[in-house]
XYZ file of C-alpha atoms in Angstrom:
371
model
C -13.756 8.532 28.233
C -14.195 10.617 24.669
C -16.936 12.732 25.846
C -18.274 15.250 23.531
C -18.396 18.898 24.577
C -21.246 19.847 26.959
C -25.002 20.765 24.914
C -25.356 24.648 24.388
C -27.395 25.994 27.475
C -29.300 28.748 24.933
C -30.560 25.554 23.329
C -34.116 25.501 23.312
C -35.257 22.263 25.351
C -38.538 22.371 24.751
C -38.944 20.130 21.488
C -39.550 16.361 22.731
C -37.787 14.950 19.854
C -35.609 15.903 17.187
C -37.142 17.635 13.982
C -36.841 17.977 10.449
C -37.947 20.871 7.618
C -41.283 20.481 6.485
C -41.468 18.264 3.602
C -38.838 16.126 4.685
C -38.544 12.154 4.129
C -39.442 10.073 7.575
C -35.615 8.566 7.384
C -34.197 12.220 7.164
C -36.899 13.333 10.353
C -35.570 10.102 11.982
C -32.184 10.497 12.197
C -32.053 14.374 12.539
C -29.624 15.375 15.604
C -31.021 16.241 18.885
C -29.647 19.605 19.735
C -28.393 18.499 23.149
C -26.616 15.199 21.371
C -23.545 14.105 22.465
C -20.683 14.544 19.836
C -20.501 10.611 19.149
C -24.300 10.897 17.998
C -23.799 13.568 16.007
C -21.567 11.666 13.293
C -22.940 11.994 10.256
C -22.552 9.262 6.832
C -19.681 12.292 5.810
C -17.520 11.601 9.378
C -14.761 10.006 7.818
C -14.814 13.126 5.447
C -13.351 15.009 8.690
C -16.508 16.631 8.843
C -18.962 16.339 11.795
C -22.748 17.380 10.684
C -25.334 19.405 12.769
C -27.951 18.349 10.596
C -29.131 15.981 7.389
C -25.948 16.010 5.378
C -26.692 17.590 1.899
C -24.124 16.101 -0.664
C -22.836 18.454 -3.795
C -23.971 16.866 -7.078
C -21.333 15.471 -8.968
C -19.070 15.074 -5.490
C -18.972 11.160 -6.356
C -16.676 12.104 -9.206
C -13.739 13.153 -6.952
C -12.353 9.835 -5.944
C -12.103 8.600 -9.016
C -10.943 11.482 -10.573
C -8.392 11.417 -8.045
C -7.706 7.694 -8.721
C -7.012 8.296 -12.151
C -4.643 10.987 -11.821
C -2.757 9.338 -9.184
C -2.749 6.288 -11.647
C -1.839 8.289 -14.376
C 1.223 9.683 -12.292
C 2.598 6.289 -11.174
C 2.347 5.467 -14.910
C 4.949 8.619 -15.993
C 7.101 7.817 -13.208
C 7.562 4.052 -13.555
C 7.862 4.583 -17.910
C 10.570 7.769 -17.207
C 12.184 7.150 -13.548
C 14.542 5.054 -15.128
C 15.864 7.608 -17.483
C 15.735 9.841 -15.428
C 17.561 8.633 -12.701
C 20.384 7.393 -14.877
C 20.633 10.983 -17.055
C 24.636 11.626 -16.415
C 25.941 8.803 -14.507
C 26.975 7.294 -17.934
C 25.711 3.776 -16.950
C 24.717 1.430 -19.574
C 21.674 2.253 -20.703
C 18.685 -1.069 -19.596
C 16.841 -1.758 -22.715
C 12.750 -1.631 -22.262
C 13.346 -0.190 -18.115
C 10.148 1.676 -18.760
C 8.090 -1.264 -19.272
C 9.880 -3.365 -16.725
C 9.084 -0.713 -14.129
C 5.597 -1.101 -15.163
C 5.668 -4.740 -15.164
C 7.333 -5.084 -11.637
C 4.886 -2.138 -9.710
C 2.383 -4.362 -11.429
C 3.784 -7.579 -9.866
C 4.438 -5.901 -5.889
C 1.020 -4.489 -6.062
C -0.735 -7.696 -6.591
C 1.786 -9.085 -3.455
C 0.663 -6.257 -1.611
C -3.204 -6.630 -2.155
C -3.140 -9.795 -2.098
C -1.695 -10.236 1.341
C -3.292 -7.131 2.653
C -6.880 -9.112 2.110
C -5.249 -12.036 4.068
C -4.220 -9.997 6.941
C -7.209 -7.821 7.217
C -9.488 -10.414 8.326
C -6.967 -11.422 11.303
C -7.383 -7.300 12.058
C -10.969 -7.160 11.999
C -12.267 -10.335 13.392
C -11.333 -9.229 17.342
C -13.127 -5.849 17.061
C -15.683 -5.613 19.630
C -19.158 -4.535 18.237
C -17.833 -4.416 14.438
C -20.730 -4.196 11.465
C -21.016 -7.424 9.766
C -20.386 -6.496 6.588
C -16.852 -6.928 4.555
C -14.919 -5.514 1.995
C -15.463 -7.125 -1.780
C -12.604 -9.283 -2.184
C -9.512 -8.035 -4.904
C -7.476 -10.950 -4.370
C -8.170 -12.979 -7.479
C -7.805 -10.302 -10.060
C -4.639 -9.127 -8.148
C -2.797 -12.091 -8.406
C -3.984 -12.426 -12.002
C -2.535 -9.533 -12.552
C 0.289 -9.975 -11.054
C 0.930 -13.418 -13.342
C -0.145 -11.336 -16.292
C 2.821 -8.369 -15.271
C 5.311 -11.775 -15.063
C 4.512 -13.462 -18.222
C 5.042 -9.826 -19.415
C 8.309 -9.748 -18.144
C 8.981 -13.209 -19.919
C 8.412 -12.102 -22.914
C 10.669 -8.774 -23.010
C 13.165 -10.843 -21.794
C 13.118 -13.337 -24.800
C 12.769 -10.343 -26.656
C 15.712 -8.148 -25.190
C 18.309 -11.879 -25.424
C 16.980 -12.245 -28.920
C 15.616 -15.824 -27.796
C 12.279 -18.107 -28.205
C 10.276 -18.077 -25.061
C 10.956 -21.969 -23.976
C 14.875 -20.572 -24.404
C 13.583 -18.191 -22.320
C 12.136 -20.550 -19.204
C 16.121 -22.040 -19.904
C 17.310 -19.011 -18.251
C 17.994 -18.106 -14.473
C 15.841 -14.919 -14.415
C 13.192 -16.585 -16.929
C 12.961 -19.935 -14.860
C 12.348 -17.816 -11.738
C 9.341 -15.600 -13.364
C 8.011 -18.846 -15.099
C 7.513 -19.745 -11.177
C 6.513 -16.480 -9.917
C 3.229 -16.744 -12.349
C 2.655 -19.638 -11.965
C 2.605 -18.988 -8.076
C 0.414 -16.507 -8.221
C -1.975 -17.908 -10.562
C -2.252 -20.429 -7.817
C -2.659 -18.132 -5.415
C -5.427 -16.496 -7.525
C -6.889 -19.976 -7.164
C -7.188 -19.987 -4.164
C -8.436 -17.238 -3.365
C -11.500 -18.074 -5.291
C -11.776 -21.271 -3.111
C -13.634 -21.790 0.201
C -10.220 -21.963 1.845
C -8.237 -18.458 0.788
C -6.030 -18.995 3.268
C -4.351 -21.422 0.887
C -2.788 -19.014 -0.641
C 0.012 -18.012 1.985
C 1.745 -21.201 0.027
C 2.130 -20.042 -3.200
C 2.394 -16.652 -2.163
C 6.068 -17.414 -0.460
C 7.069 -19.159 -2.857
C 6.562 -15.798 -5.253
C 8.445 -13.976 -2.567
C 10.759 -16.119 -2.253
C 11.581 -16.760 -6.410
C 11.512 -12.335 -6.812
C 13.948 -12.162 -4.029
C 16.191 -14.280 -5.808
C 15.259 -12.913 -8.766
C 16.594 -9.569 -7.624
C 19.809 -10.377 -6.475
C 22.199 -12.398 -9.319
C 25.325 -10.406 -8.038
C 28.566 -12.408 -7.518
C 28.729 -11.009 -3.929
C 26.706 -12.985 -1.191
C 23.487 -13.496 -3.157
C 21.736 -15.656 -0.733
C 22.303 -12.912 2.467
C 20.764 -10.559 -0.174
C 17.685 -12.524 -1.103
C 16.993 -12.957 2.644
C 16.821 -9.899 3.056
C 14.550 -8.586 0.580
C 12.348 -11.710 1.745
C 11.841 -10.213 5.083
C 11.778 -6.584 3.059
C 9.157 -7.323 0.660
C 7.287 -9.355 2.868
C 6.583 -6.355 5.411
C 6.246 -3.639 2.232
C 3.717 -5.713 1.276
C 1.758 -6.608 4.368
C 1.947 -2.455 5.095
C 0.934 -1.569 2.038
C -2.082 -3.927 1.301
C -3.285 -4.117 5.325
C -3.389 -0.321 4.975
C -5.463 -0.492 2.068
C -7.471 -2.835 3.420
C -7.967 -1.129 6.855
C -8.752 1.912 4.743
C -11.914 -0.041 3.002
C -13.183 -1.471 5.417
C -13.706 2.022 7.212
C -14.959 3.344 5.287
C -17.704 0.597 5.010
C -17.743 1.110 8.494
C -18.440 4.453 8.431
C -21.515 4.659 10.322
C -19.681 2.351 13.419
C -16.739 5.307 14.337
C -15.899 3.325 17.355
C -15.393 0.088 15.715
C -13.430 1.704 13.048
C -11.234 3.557 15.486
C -10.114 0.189 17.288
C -9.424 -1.602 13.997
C -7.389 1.382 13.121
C -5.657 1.035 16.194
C -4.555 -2.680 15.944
C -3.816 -2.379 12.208
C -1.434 0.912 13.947
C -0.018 -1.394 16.956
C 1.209 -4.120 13.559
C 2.549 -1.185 11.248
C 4.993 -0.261 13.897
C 6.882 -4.229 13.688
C 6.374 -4.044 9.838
C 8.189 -0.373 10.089
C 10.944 -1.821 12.004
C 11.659 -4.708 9.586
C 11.670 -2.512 7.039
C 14.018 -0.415 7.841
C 16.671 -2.661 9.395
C 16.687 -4.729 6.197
C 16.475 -1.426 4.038
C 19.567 -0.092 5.610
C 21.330 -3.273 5.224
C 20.567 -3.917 2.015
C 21.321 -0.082 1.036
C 25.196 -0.162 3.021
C 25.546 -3.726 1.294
C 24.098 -3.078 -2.276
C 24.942 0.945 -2.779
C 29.087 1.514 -2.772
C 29.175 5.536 -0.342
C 31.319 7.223 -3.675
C 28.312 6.446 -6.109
C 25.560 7.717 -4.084
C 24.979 10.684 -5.823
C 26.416 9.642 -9.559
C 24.973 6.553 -9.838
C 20.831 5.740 -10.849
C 20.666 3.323 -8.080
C 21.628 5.428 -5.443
C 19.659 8.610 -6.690
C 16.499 6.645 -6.899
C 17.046 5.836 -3.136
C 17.483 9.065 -2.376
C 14.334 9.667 -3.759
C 12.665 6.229 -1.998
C 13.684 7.416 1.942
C 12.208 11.204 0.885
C 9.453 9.301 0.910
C 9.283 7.041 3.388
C 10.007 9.800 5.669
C 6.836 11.485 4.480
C 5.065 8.569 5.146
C 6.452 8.193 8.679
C 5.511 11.641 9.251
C 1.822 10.924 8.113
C 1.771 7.695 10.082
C 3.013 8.963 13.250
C 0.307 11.887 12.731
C -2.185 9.880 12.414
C -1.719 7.928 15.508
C -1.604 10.566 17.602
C -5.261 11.796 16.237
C -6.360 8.539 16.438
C -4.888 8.739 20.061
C -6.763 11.703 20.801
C -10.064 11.575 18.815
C -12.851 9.651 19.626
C -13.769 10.278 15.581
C -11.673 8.755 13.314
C -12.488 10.865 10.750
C -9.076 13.261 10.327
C -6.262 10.103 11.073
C -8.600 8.265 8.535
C -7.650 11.180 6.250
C -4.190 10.885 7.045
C -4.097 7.370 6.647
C -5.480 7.705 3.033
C -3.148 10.479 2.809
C -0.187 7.665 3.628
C -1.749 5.125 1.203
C -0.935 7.771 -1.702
C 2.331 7.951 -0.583
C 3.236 4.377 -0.174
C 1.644 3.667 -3.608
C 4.804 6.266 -4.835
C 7.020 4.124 -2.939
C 6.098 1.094 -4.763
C 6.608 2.419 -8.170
C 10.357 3.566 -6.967
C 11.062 0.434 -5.376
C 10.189 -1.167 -8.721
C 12.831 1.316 -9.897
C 15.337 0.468 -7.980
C 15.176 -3.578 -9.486
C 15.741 -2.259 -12.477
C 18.540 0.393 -12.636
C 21.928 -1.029 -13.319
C 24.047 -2.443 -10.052
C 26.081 0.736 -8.943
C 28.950 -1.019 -8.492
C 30.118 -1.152 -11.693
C 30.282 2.517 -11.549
C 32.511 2.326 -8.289
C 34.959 -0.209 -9.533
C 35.515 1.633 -12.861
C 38.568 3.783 -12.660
């Protein structure tokens, strides 16, 4: 069906075989491209670089430096904006100023990430496993260190809260929001647990029960907590099973870069998922925004500014995700929507440090009930 253009009739036709420069290794000579090679032979180890090679691909020294320069940086950006967001956001609206929001951004991004990877490595396999003529190889596993980290960025959180109410840390466990994170690391140091057992799939347990303890976590308003926390259950939940199936889609392409076909139909299903998980999200977004965010504040308040900010982006990633669908679609290489993809990953990272944000700039309705 994705048949590559037709070979170049002033080809020369007379070589038996394909060739190589003199001087050449036999694995170079072995896989050099036939000139009358149809496109899907022609992909080289760079494909899912968006570039299609016409011969051995010659790599630029140093060009293994770029992702994780590019790692840093983007790390080092999530960093500013989680430690200044808050201030930021807040600048004029003459709310009372959280102590330590900074490092509770940092702590919280932290604490989703960990959700998100960590349930991202338990959907993947359900992604990959029906993929007709797949490689047999898998992505290393990130599951234990992410929940680790994700008890560590809790037991953080802990302590800056004893240290914020001026209290001992068993005072601390005493308290609603302390009882709740007690529970949230312990849950995920279970989790990590499990992970490192023969059955992962343990996990999902604990793993709820974090969900389940942050939602309620996030919502100690007088007004309807519990329709609240069931919400951002169903919200989180999907973030996170977007977020860290991307990721994990992402890796294993690229481990399955020399198998374009395989890696074009586990895009695809991981695509046919993110649609559901795009729904959820924003039917429980908008509620949540029209029940948390009071219409008069939404430009003078930190809560409803940082939103503001949060659907900028999600509409960027919607963009990039509807973009690369339709390559995916169209292409029988993966290559450019794999690009895109990557391109939405970067993007959805963003959105994770301004949901963390939004948990901890003050409730704006303290701002619309003041006269």
């Amino acid at each position: 069906m994705y048949s590559g253009p037709p070979a170049d009739p002033a080809a020369p036709g007379t070589a038996p075989g394909p060739t190589a420069p003199p001087g050449s290794p036999p694995d170079v000579a072995a896989h050099a491209p036939a000139a009358d090679a149809p496109f899907a032979d022609r992909i080289s180890d760079a494909s899912f670089s968006g570039e299609i090679s016409d011969g051995p691909t010659v790599r630029p020294a140093g060009r293994s430096w770029t992702t994780p320069l590019l790692l840093c940086a983007a790390g080092a950006l999530a960093l500013l904006v989680a430690l200044l967001g808050p201030g930021i956001a807040a600048r004029g609206t003459g709310e009372l100023r959280i102590p330590g929001a900074g490092l509770t951004t940092v702590l919280r991004t932290v604490l989703f990430t960990a959700l998100a990877l960590h349930l991202g490595e338990l959907l993947g396999p359900q992604l990959v496993r029906p993929v007709r003529g797949r490689p047999r190889t898998a992505v290393r596993s990130w599951a234990v260190l992410a929940s680790l980290a994700g008890a560590t960025a809790a037991a953080g959180q802990i302590v800056r809260l004893a240290a914020v109410s001026d209290l001992g840390i068993t005072e601390t466990y005493g308290t609603r929001e302390g009882g709740l994170l007690l529970l949230i690391a312990n849950g995920l140091v279970l989790a990590a647990l499990c992970a490192a057992s023969k059955r992962p799939a343990l996990a999902l347990a604990p793993l709820a029960v974090v969900i389940g303890a942050e939602a309620l976590r996030a919502h100690p308003e007088a007004y309807s907590p519990e329709f609240g926390a069931a919400l951002t259950v169903v919200h989180l939940t999907a973030a996170s099973l977007w977020t860290g199936g991307l990721l994990h889609v992402l890796r294993t392409m690229r481990l399955w870069r020399g198998s374009p076909v395989a890696a074009r139909a586990l895009l695809g299903r991981y695509a046919r998922l993110a649609i559901w998980l795009y729904v959820a999200l924003a039917a429980t977004g908008t509620v949540s925004a029209l029940r948390r965010l009071p219409l008069d504040v939404v430009f003078t308040s930190a809560y409803g500014r940082t939103l503001l900010v949060k659907l900028a982006l999600m509409a960027l990633v919607s963009a990039l995700a509807v973009a690369a669908r339709r390559r995916m679609l169209r292409d029988a290489d993966p290559s450019v929507a794999h690009l895109l993809a990557r391109r939405e990953q970067v993007v959805l990272g963003l959105v994770v440090v301004v949901s963390a944000i939004l948990t901890v700039v003050p409730d704006p309705h303290w701002i619309s009930l003041r006269p």
